[in-house]
CSV table of C-alpha atoms in Angstrom, one decimal:
chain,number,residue,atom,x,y,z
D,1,UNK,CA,-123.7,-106.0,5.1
D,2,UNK,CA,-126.0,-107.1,2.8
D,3,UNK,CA,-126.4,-105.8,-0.8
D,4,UNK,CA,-129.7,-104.1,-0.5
D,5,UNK,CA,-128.5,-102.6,2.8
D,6,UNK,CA,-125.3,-101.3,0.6
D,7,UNK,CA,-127.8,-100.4,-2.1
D,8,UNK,CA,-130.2,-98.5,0.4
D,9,UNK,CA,-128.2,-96.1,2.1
D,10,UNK,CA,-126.5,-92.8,0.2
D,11,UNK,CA,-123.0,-94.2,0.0
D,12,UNK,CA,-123.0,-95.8,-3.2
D,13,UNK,CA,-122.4,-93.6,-6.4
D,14,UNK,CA,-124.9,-94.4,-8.9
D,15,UNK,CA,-125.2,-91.6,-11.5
D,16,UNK,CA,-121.9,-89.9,-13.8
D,17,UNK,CA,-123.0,-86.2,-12.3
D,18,UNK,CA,-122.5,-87.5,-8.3
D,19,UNK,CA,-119.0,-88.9,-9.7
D,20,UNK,CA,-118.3,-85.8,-11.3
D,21,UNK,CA,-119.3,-83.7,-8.6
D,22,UNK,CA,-117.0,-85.9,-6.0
D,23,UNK,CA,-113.8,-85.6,-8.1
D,24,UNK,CA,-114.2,-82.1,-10.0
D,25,UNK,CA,-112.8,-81.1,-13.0
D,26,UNK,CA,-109.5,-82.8,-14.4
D,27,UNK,CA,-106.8,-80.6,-14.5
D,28,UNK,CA,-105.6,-79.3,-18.2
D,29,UNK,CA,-102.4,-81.8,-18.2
D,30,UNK,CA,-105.0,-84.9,-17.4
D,31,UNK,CA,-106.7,-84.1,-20.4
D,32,UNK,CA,-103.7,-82.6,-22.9
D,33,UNK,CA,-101.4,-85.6,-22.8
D,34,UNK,CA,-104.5,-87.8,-24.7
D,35,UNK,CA,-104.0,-87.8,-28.3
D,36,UNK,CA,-105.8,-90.5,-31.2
D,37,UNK,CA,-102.1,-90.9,-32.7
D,38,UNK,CA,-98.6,-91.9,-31.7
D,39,UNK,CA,-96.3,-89.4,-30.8
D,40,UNK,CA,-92.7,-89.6,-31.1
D,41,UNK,CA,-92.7,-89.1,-27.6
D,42,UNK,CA,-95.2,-92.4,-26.9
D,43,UNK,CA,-93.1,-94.3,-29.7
D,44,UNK,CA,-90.3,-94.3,-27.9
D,45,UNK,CA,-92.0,-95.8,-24.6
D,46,UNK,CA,-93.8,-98.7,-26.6
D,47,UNK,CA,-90.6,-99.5,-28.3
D,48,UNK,CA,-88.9,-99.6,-25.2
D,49,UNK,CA,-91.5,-101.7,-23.2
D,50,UNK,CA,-91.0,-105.6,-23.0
D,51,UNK,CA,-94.6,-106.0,-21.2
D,52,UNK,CA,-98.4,-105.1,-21.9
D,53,UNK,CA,-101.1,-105.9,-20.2
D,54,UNK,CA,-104.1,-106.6,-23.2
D,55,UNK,CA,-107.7,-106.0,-22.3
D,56,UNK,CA,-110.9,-107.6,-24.1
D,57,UNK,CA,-114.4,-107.7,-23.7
D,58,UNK,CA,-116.5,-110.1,-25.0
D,59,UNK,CA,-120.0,-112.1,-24.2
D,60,UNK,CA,-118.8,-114.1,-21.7
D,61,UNK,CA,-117.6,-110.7,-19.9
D,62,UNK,CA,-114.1,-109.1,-19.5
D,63,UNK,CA,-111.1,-110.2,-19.7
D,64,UNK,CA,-106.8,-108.7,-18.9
D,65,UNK,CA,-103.7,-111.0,-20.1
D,66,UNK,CA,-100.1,-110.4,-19.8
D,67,UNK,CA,-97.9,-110.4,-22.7
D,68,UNK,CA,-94.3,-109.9,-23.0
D,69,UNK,CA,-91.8,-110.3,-24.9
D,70,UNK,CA,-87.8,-108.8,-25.9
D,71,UNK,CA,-88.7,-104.2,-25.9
D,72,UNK,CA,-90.4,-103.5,-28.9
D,73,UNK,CA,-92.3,-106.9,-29.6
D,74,UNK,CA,-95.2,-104.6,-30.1
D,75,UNK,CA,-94.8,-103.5,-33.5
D,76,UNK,CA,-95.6,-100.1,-34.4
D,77,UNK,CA,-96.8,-100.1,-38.5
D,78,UNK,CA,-97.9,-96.5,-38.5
D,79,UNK,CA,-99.1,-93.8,-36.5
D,80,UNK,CA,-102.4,-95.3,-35.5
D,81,UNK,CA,-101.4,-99.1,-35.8
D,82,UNK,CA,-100.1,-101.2,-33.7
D,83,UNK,CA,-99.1,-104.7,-34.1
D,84,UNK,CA,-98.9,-107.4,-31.4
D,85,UNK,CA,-98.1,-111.3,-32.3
D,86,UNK,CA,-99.7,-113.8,-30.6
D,87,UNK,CA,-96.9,-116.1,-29.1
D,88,UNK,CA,-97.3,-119.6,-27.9
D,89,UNK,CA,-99.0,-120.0,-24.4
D,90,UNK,CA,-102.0,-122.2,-22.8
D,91,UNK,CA,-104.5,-122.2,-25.8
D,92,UNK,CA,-107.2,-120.7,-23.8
D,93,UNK,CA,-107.2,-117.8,-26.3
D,94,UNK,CA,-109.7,-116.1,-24.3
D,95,UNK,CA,-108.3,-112.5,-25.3
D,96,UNK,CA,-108.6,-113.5,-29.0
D,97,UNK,CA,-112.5,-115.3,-28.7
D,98,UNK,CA,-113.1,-111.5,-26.9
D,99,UNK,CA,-111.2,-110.2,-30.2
D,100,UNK,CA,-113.6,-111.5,-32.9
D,101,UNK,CA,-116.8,-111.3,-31.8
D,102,UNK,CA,-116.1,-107.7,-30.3
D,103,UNK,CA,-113.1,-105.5,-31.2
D,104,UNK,CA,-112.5,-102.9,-28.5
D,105,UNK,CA,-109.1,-103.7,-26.8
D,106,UNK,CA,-106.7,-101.9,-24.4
D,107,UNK,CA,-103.2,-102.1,-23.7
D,108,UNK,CA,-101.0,-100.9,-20.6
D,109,UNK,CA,-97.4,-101.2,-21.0
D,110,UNK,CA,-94.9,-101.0,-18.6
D,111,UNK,CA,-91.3,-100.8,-18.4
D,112,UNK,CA,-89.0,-102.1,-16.0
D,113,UNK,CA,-87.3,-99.4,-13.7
D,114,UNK,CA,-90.2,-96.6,-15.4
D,115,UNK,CA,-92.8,-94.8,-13.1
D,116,UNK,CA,-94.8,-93.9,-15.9
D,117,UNK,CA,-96.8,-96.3,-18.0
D,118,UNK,CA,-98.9,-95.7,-21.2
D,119,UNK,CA,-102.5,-96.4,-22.0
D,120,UNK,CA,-103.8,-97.4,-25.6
D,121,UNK,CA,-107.2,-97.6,-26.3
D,122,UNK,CA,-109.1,-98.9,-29.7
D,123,UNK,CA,-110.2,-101.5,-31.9
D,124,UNK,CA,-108.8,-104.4,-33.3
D,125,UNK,CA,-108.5,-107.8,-35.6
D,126,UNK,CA,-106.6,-110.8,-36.0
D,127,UNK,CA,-104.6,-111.2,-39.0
D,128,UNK,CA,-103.2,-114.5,-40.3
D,129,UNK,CA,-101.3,-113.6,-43.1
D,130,UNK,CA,-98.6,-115.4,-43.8
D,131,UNK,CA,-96.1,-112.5,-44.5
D,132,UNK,CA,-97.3,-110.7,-41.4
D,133,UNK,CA,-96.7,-113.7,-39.7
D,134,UNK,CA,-93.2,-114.8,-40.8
D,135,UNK,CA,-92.6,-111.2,-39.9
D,136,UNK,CA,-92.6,-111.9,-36.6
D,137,UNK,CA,-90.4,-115.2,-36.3
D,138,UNK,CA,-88.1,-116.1,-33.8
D,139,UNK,CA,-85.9,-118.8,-34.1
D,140,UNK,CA,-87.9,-119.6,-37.0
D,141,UNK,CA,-91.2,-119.8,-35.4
D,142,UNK,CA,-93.5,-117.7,-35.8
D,143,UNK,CA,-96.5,-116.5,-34.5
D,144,UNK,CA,-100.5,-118.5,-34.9
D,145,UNK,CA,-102.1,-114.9,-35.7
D,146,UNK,CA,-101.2,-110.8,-35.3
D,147,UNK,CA,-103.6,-108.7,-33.2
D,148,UNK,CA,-103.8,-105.1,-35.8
D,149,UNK,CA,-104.8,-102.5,-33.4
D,150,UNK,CA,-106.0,-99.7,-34.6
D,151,UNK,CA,-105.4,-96.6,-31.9
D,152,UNK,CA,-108.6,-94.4,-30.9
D,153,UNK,CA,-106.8,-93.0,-27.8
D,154,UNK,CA,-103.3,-92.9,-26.4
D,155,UNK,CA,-102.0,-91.6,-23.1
D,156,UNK,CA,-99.8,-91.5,-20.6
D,157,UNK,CA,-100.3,-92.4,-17.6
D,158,UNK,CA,-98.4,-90.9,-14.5
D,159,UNK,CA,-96.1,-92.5,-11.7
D,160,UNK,CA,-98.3,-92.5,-8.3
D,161,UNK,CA,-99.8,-96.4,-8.9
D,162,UNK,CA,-95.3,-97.3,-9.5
D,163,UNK,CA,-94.7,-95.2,-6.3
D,164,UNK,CA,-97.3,-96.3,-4.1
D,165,UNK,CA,-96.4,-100.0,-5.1
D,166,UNK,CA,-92.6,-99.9,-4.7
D,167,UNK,CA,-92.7,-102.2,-7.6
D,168,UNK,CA,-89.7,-101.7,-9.0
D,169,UNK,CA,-87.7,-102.0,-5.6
D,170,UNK,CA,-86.1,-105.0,-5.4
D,171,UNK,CA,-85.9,-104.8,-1.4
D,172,UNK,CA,-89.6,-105.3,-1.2
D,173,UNK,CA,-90.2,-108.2,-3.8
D,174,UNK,CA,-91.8,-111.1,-2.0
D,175,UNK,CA,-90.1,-114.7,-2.3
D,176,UNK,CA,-91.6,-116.4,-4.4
D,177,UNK,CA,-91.5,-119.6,-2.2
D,178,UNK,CA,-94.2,-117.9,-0.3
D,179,UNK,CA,-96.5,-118.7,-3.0
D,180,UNK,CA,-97.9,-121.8,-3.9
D,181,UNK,CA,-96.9,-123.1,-7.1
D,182,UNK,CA,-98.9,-123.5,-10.9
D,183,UNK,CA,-98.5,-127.4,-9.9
D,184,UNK,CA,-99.9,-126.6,-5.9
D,185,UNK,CA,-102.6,-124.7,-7.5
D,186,UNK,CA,-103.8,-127.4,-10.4
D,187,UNK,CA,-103.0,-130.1,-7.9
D,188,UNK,CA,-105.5,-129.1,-5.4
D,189,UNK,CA,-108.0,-127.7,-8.1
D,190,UNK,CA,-108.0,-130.8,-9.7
D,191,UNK,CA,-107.5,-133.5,-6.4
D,192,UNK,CA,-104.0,-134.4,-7.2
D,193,UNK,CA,-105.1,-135.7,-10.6
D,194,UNK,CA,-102.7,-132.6,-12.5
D,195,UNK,CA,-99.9,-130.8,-11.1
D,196,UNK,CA,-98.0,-131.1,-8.2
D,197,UNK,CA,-94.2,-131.1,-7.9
D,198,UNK,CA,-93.5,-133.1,-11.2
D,199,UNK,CA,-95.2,-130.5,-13.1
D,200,UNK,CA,-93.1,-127.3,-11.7
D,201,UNK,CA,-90.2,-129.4,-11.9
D,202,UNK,CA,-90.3,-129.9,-15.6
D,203,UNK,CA,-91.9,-126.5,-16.4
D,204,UNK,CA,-88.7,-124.5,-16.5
D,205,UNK,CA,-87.4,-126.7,-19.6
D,206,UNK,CA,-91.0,-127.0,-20.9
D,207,UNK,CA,-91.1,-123.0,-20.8
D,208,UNK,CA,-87.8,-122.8,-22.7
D,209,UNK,CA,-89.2,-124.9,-25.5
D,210,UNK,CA,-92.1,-123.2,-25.6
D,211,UNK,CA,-91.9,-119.5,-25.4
D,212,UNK,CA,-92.0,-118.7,-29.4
């Protein structure tokens, strides 16, 4: 089916009050649980995280990264600051490029075993100070820059997407030699000239030098 047919016809939602009208009204403990501040409750499930999922926007459109690191790496200052260190990776920085040039950011975190997963919303900047920084050393590295965070809206969000997944089962987790590799994928993206089997054969101890 062609766009304009999808267009033409009445099946596509194109105003907030048709939305609104399919869904209804949210129920009181949709609406409760969102706060501008972090709770003790939502403290304790950001220090106890060891994974977020950091969203951007920026010209060049949006953009969702992974970070992770030991529970807690994201560090809470106060109650409407967060702090999250920029450890080594790829040097695309396309979450941080987003970061400047506009600073509305999300996080997700998850935790390992948890159904329930918490939403931050807000606005951000990159610090480079070289207290903040050395703050954040491991093994005596520390990080390039700190993303500040500054929270507009937190919330928790509840265990249907964990449940439906299965994620956390480890009966359903799918081999991972039924994937093709970083060094399949950059080999035949780039015609054999990166990649291949040398590369995920040296990546393991490559990663270990790498991940601070």
């Amino acid at each position: 089916m062609s766009e304009a047919e999808l267009t033409a016809g009445s099946s596509i939602i194109t105003t907030v009050e048709e939305l609104e009208r399919l869904y209804g009204v949210p129920h009181e403990n949709s609406t409760v649980k969102e706060v501008d501040h972090i709770t003790p409750e939502y403290r304790r499930i950001i220090e106890a995280s060891p994974f977020a999922a950091l969203a951007t926007a920026g010209p060049e459109g949006l953009d969702c990264s992974p970070r992770g690191d030991k529970p807690g790496f994201v560090r809470i200052h106060d109650d409407r600051t967060l702090m999250l260190p920029d450890r080594r990776g790829n040097n695309r920085i396309d979450s941080l490029r987003n970061v400047v040039r506009d600073p509305r950011v999300a996080l997700l975190f998850l935790i390992p075993g948890a159904g329930t997963t918490l939403r931050v919303n807000g606005r951000a900047h990159l610090s480079i100070d070289a207290e903040l920084l050395a703050s954040f050393s491991v093994d005596g590295k520390a990080p390039r820059s700190v993303l500040v965070m500054t929270v507009e809206a937190i919330y928790f969000q509840c265990a249907r997407a964990i449940v439906r997944s299965d994620i956390w089962n480890a009966a359903t987790h799918v081999d991972p030699k039924s994937l093709p590799t970083a060094g399949e994928i950059l080999a035949a993206l780039s015609k054999e000239r990166i990649g291949g089997k040398a590369y995920d054969d040296a990546w393991e101890a490559r990663a270990q030098k790498t991940l601070w």
